[in-house]
mmCIF file of C-alpha atoms in Angstrom:
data_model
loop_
_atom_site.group_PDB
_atom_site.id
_atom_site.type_symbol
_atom_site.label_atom_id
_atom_site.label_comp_id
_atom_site.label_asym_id
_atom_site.label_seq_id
_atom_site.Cartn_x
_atom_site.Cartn_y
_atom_site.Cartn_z
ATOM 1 C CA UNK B 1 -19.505 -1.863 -64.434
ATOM 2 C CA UNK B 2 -16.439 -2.130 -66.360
ATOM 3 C CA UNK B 3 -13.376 -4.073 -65.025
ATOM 4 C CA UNK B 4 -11.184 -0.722 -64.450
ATOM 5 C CA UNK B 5 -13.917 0.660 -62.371
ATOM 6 C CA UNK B 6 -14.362 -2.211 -60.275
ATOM 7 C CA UNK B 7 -10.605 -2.092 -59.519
ATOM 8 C CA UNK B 8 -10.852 1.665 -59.002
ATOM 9 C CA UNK B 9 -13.599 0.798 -56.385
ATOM 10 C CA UNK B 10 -11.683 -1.975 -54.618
ATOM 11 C CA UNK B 11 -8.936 0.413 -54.404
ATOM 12 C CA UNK B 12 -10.588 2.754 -52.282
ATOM 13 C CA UNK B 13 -12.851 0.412 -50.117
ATOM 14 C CA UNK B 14 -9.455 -1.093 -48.813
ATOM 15 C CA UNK B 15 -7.812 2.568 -48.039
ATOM 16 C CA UNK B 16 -11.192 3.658 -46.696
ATOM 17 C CA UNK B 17 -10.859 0.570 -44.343
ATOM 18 C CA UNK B 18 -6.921 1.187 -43.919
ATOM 19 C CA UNK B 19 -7.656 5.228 -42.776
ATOM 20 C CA UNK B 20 -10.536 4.130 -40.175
ATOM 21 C CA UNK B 21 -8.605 1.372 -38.866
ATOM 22 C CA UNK B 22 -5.681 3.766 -38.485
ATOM 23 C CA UNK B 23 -8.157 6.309 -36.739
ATOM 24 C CA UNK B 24 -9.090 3.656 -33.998
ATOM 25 C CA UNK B 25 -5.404 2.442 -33.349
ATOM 26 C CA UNK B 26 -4.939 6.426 -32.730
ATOM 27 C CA UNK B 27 -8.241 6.787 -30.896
ATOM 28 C CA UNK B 28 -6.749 3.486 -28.437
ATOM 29 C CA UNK B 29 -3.444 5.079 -27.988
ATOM 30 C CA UNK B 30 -4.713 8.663 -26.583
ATOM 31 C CA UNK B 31 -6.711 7.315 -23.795
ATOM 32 C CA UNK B 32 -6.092 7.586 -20.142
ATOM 33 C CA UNK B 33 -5.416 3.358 -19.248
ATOM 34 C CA UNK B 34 -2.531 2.791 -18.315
ATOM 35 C CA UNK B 35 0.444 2.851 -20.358
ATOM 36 C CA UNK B 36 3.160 0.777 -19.920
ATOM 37 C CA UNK B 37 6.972 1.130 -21.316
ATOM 38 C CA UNK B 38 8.714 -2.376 -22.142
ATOM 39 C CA UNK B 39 11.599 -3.148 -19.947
ATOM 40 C CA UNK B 40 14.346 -1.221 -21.226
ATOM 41 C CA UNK B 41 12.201 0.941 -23.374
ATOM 42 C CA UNK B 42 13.063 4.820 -22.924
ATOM 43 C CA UNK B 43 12.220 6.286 -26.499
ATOM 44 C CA UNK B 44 8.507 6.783 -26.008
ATOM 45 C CA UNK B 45 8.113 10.524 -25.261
ATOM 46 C CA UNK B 46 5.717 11.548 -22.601
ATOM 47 C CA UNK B 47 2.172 13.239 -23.646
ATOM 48 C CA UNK B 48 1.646 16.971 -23.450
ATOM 49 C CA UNK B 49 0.238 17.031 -19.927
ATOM 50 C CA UNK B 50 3.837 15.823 -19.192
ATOM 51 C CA UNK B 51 5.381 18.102 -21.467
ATOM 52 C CA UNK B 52 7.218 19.889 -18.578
ATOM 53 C CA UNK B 53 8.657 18.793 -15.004
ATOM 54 C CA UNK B 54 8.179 14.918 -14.267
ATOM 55 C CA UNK B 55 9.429 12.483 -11.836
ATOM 56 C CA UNK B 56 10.541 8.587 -11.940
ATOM 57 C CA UNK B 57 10.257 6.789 -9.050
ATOM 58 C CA UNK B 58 10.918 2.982 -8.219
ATOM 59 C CA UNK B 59 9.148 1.005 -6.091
ATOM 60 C CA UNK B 60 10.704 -1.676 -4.433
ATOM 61 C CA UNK B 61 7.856 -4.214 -2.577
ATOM 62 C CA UNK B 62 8.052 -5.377 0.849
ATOM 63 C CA UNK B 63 8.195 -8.688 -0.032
ATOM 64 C CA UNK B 64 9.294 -10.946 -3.244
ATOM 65 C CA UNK B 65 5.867 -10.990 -5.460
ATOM 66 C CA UNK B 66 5.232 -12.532 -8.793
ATOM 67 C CA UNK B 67 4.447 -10.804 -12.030
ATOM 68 C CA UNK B 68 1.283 -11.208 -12.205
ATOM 69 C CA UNK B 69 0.526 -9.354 -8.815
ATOM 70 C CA UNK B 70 3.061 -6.924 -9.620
ATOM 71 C CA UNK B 71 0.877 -5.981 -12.703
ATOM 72 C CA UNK B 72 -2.000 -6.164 -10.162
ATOM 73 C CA UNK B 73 -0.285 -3.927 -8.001
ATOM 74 C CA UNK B 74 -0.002 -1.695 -11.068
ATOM 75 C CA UNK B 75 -3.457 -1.380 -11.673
ATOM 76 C CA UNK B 76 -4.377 -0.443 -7.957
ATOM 77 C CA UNK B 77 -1.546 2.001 -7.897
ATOM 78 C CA UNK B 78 -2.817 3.694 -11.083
ATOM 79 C CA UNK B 79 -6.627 3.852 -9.615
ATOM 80 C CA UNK B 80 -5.450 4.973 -6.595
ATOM 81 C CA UNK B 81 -3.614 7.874 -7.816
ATOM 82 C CA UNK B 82 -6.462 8.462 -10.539
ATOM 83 C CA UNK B 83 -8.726 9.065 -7.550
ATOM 84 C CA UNK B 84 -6.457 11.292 -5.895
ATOM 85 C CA UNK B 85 -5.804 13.622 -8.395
ATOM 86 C CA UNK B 86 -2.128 12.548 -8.736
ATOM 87 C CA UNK B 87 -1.329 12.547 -12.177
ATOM 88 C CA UNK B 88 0.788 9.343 -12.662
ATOM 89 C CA UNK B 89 1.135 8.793 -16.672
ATOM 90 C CA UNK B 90 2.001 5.217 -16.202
ATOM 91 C CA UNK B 91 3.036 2.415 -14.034
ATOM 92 C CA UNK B 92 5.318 -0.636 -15.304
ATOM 93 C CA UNK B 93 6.679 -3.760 -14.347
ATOM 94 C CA UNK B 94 10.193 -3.967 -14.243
ATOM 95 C CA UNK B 95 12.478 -5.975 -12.485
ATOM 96 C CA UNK B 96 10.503 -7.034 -9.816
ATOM 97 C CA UNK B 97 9.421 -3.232 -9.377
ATOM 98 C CA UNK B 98 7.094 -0.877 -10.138
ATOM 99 C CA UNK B 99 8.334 2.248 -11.949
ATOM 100 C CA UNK B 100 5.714 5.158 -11.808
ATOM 101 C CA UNK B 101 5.971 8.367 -14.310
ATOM 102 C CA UNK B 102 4.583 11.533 -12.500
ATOM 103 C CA UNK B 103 4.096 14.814 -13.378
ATOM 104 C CA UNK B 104 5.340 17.485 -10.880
ATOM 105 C CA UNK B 105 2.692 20.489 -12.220
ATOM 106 C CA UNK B 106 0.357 19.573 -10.075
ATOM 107 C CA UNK B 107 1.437 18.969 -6.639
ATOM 108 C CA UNK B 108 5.474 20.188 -7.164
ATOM 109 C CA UNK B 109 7.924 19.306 -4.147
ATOM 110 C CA UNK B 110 4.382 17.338 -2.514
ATOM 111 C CA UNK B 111 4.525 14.638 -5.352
ATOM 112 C CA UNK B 112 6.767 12.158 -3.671
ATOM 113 C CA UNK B 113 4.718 12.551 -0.292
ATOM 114 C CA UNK B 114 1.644 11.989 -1.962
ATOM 115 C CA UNK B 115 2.832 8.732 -4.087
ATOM 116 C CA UNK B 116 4.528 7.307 -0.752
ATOM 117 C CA UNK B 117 1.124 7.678 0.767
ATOM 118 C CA UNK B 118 -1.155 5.250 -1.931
ATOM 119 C CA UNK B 119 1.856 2.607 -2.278
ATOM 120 C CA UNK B 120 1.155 1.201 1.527
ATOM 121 C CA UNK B 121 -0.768 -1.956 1.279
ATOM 122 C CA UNK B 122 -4.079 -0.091 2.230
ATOM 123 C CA UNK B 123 -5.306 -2.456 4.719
ATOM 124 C CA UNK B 124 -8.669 -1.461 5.871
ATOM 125 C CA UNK B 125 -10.247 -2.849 9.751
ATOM 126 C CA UNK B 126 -12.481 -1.926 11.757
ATOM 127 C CA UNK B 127 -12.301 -2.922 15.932
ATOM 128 C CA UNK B 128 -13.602 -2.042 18.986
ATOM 129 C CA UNK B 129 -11.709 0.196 21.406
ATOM 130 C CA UNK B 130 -9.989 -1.968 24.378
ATOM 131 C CA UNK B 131 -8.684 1.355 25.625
ATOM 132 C CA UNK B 132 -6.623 4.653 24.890
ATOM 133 C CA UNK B 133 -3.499 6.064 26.493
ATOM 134 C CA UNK B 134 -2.691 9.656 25.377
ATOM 135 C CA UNK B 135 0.729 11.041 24.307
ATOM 136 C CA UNK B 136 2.545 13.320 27.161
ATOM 137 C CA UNK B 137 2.609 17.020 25.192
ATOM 138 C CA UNK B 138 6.188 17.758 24.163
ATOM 139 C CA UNK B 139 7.275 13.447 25.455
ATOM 140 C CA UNK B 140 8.521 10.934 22.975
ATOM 141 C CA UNK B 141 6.476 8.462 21.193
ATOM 142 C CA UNK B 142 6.751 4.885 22.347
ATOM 143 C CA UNK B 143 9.615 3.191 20.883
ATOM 144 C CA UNK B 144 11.215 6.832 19.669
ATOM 145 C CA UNK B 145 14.200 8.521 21.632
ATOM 146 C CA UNK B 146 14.220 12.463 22.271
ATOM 147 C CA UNK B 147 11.802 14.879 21.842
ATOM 148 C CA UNK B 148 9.526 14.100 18.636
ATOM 149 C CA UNK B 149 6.842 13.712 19.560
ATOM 150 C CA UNK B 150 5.217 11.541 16.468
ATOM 151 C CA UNK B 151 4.501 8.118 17.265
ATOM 152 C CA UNK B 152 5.151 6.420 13.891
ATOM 153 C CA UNK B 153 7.850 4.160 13.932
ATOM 154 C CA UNK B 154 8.111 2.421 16.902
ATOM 155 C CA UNK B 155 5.961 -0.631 16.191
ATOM 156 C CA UNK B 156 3.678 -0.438 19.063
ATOM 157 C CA UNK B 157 1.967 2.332 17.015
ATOM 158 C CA UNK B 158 1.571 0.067 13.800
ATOM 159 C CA UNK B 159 4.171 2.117 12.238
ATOM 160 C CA UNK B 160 2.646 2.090 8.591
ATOM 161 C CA UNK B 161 5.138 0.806 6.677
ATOM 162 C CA UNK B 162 5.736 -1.996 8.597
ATOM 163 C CA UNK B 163 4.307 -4.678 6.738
ATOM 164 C CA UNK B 164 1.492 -6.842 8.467
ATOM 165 C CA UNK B 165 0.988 -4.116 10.826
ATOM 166 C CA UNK B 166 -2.785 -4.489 11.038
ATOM 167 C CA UNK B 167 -3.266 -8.071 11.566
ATOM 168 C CA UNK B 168 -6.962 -8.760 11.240
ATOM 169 C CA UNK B 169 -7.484 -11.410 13.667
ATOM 170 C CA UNK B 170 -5.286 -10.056 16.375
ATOM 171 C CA UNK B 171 -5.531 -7.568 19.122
ATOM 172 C CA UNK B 172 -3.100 -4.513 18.520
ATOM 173 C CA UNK B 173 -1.609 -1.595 19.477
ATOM 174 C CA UNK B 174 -2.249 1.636 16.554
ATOM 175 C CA UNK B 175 -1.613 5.189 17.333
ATOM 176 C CA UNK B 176 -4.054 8.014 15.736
ATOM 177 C CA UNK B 177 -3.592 9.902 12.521
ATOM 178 C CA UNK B 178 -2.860 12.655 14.686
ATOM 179 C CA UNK B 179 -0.069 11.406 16.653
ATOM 180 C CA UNK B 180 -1.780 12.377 20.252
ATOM 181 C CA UNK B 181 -3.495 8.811 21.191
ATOM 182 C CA UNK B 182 -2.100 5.009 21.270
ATOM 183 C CA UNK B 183 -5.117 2.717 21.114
ATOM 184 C CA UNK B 184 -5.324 -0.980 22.294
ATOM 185 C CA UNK B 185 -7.761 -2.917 19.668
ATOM 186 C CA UNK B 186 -10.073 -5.799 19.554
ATOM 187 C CA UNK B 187 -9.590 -8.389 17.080
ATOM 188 C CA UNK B 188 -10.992 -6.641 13.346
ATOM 189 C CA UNK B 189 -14.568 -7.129 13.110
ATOM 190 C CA UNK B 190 -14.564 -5.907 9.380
ATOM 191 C CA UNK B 191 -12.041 -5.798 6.817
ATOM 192 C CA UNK B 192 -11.965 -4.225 3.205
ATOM 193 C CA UNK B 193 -13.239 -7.469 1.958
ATOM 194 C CA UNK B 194 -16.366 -5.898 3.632
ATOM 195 C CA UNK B 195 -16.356 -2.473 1.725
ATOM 196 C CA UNK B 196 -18.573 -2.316 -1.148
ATOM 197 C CA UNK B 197 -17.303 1.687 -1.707
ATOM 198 C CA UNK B 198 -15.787 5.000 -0.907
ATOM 199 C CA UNK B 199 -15.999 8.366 -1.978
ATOM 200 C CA UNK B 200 -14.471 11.692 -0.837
ATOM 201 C CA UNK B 201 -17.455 14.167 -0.243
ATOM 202 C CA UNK B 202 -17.161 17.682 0.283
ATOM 203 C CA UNK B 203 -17.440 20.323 3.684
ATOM 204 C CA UNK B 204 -21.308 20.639 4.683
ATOM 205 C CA UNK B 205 -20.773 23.846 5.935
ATOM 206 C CA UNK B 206 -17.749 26.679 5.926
ATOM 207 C CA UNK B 207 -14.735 25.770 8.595
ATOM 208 C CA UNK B 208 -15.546 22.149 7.642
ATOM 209 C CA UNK B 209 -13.363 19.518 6.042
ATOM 210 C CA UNK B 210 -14.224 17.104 3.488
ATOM 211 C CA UNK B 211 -14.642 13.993 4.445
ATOM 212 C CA UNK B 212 -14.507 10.431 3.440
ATOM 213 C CA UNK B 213 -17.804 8.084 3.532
ATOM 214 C CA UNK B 214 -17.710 4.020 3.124
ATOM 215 C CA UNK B 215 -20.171 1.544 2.211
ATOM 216 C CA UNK B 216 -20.579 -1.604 3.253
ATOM 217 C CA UNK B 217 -21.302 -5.499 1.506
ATOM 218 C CA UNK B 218 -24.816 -6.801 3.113
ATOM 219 C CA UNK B 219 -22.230 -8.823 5.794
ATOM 220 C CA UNK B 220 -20.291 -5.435 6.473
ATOM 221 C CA UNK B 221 -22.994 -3.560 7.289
ATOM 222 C CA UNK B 222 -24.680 -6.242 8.969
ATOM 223 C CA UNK B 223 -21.085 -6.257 11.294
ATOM 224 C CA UNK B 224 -20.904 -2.583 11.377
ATOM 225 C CA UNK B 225 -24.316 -1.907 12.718
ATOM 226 C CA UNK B 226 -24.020 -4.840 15.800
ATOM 227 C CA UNK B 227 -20.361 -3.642 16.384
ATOM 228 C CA UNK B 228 -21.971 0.169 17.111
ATOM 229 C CA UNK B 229 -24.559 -1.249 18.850
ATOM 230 C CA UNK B 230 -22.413 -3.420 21.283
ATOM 231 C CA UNK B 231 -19.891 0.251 21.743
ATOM 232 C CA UNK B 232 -23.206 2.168 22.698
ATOM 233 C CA UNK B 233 -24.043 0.521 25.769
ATOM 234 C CA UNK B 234 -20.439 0.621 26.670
ATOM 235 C CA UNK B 235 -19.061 3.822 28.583
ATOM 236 C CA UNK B 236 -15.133 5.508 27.754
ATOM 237 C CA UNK B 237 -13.529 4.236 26.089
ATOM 238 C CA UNK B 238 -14.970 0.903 25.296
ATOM 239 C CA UNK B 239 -17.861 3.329 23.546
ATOM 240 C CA UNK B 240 -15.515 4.132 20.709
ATOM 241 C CA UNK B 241 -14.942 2.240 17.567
ATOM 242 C CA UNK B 242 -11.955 2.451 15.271
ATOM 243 C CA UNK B 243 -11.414 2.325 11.901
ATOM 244 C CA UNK B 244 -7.515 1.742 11.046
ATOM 245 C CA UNK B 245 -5.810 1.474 8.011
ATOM 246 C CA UNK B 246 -1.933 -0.035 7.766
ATOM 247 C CA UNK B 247 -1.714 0.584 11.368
ATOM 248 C CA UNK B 248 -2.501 3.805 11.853
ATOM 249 C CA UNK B 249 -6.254 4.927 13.367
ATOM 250 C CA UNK B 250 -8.033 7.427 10.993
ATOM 251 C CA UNK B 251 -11.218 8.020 13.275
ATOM 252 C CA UNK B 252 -12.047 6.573 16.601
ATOM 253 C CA UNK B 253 -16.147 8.383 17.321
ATOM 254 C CA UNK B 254 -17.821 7.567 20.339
ATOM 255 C CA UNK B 255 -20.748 5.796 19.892
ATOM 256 C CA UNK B 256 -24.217 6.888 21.389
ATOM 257 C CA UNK B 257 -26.401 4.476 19.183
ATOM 258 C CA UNK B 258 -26.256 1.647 16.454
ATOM 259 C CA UNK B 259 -25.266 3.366 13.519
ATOM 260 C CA UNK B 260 -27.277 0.760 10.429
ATOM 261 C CA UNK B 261 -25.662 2.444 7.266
ATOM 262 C CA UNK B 262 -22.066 3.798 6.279
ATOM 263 C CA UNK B 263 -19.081 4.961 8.157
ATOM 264 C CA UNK B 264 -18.329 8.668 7.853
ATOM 265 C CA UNK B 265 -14.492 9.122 8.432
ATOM 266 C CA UNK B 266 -14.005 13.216 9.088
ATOM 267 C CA UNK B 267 -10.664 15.215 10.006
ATOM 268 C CA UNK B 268 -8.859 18.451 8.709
ATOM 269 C CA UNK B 269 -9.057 16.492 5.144
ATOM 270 C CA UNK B 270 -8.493 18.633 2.134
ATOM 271 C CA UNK B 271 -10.114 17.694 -1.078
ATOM 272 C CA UNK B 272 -7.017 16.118 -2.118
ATOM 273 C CA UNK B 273 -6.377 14.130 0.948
ATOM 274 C CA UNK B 274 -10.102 13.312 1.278
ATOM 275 C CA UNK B 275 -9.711 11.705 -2.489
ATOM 276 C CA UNK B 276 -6.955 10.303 -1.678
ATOM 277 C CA UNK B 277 -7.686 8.349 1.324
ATOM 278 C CA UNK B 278 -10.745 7.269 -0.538
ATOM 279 C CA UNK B 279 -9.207 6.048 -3.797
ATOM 280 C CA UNK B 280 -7.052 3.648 -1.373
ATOM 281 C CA UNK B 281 -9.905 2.554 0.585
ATOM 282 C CA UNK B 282 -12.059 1.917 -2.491
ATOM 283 C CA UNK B 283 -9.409 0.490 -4.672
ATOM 284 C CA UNK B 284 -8.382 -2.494 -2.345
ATOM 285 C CA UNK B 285 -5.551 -3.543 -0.879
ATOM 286 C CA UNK B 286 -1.858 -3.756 -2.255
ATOM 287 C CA UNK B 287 -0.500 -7.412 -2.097
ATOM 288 C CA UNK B 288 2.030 -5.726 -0.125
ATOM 289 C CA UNK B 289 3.379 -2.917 0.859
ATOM 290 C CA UNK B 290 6.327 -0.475 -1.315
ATOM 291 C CA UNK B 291 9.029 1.711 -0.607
ATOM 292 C CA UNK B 292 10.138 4.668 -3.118
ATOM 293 C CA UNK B 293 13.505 3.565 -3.557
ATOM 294 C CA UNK B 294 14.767 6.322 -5.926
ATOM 295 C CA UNK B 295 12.997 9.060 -7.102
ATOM 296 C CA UNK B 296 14.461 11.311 -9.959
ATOM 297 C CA UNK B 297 13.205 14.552 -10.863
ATOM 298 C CA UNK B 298 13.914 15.991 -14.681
ATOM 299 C CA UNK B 299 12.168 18.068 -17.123
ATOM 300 C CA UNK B 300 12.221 17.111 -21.167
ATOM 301 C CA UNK B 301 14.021 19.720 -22.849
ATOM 302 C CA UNK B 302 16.944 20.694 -25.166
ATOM 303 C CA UNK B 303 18.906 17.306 -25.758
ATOM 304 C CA UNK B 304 16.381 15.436 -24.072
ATOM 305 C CA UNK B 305 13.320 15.776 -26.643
ATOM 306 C CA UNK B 306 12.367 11.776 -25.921
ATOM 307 C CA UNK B 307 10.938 12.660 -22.791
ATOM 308 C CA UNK B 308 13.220 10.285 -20.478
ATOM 309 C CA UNK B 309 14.418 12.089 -17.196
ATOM 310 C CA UNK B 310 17.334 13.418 -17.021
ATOM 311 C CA UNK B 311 19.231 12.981 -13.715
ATOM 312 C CA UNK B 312 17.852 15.803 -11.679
ATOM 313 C CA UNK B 313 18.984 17.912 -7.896
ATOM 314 C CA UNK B 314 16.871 15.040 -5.884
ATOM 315 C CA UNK B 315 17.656 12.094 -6.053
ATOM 316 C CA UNK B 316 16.797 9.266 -3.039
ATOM 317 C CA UNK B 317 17.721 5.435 -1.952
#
């Protein structure tokens, strides 16, 4: 082979190597991990899912936490919402916060409701029932003036964004997901250190909702099954169990039997809120709790073709 050739050949090995090499940078870039936006950074324009209405909202945590489990935080945040169907194009770090990209297409004026409801800290238990005291129809919940009649808030119901409102190795007080009972608990017999998964599943039959089922570690289920078998031989309300997350009750059966595999958690879930709640459970637990504290709707447009929202009609402290 003559020099010339050679050099013609070396040529295009190294811009055959340059083209693939560009190929996977662009292959990394278009996947669904998370993306995250350098402090300060606003020029990055949003992907075409997000090529029409989107949010930015700021989470402010409970308490003081360091970067690193802020970017841990991120990461749950992101799975949780990826389980849920929420479709959150990034989270980042910044300034002790976590600032979360939405779209709105999905879920509209609902967004904001559904993020506030994965950023609690997703504390999972599981007690025995000490005993139950329902809500008067049309009375005040405990702690709350007037006539509403939801008990969240006053913290005798483990008002869910309280933080450390399910303390595992303490008897409390927790009021049901359906504001009409306030529980008394036993000390947690199982925590989400104890769940070994949890998946949304759908109606068995028409009228039903979906609902949310939980697997246990070999030491959860091993605590499961003697806690069911110690609420069978009980009679009401001791015969109940409860399984509580941040404070509030999600399902309190009676028990008739020892019940030696998973925990079925059923309500008037939709698919969405049966994802949702299991994304939270399944993803683990949120150093700490967060607040949304702004949230600014805007929609890329004219003027605004870099994707960063413009200030829109809502915004909240």
């Amino acid at each position: 082979m003559t020099e010339p050739s050679r050099n013609r050949l070396a040529r295009s090995f190294v811009a055959t190597t340059v083209a693939t090499a560009m190929l996977l940078v662009a292959a990394a870039c278009s996947s669904d991990d998370p993306v995250d936006f350098k402090d300060g950074d606003r020029s990055d324009s949003v992907d075409g899912t997000l090529g029409r209405d989107f949010a930015e909202a700021t989470l402010q945590p409970e308490t003081s936490l360091a970067a690193s489990q802020l970017t841990a935080a991120a990461t749950i945040v992101r799975k949780r919402a990826s389980s849920g169907g929420l479709p959150v194009k990034n989270v980042t770090v910044r300034d002790g916060t976590l600032v979360v990209r939405v779209s709105l297409t999905k879920f509209g004026a609902d967004t904001k409701q559904r993020l506030a409801a994965i950023v609690g800290t997703g504390r999972l238990t599981v007690r025995a029932v000490s005993s139950v005291t329902p809500f008067p129809p049309g009375t005040a919940g405990p702690g709350t003036p007037g006539t509403d009649t939801t008990p969240m808030g006053g913290s005798e119901c483990g008002d869910s964004s309280a933080s450390g409102a399910d303390p595992a190795g303490s008897e409390v007080r927790a009021c049901d997901d359906k504001s009409k009972e306030k529980y008394v608990l036993a000390p947690a017999v199982i925590t989400g250190a104890d769940v070994a998964g949890a998946e949304a599943r759908a109606p068995e039959a028409a009228g039903l909702g979906w609902t949310v089922a939980v697997k246990w570690t070999n030491k959860g289920q091993d605590a499961f099954t003697r806690l069911t078998i110690e609420a069978a031989g009980g009679r009401l309300p001791t015969n109940r169990i409860a399984i509580v997350c941040d404070g509030r009750v999600l399902v309190a059966p009676s028990v008739q039997s020892g019940i030696p595999g998973e925990a079925v958690i059923s309500g008037t879930y939709d698919e969405a809120d049966a994802r949702q709640l299991a994304g939270t459970i399944d993803g683990g637990a949120l150093p700490t709790g967060f607040r949304i504290a702004s949230y600014v709707e805007g929609q890329p447009g004219a003027g605004n073709e870099g994707g960063s929202p413009r200030p829109g009609p809502t915004v909240t402290g």
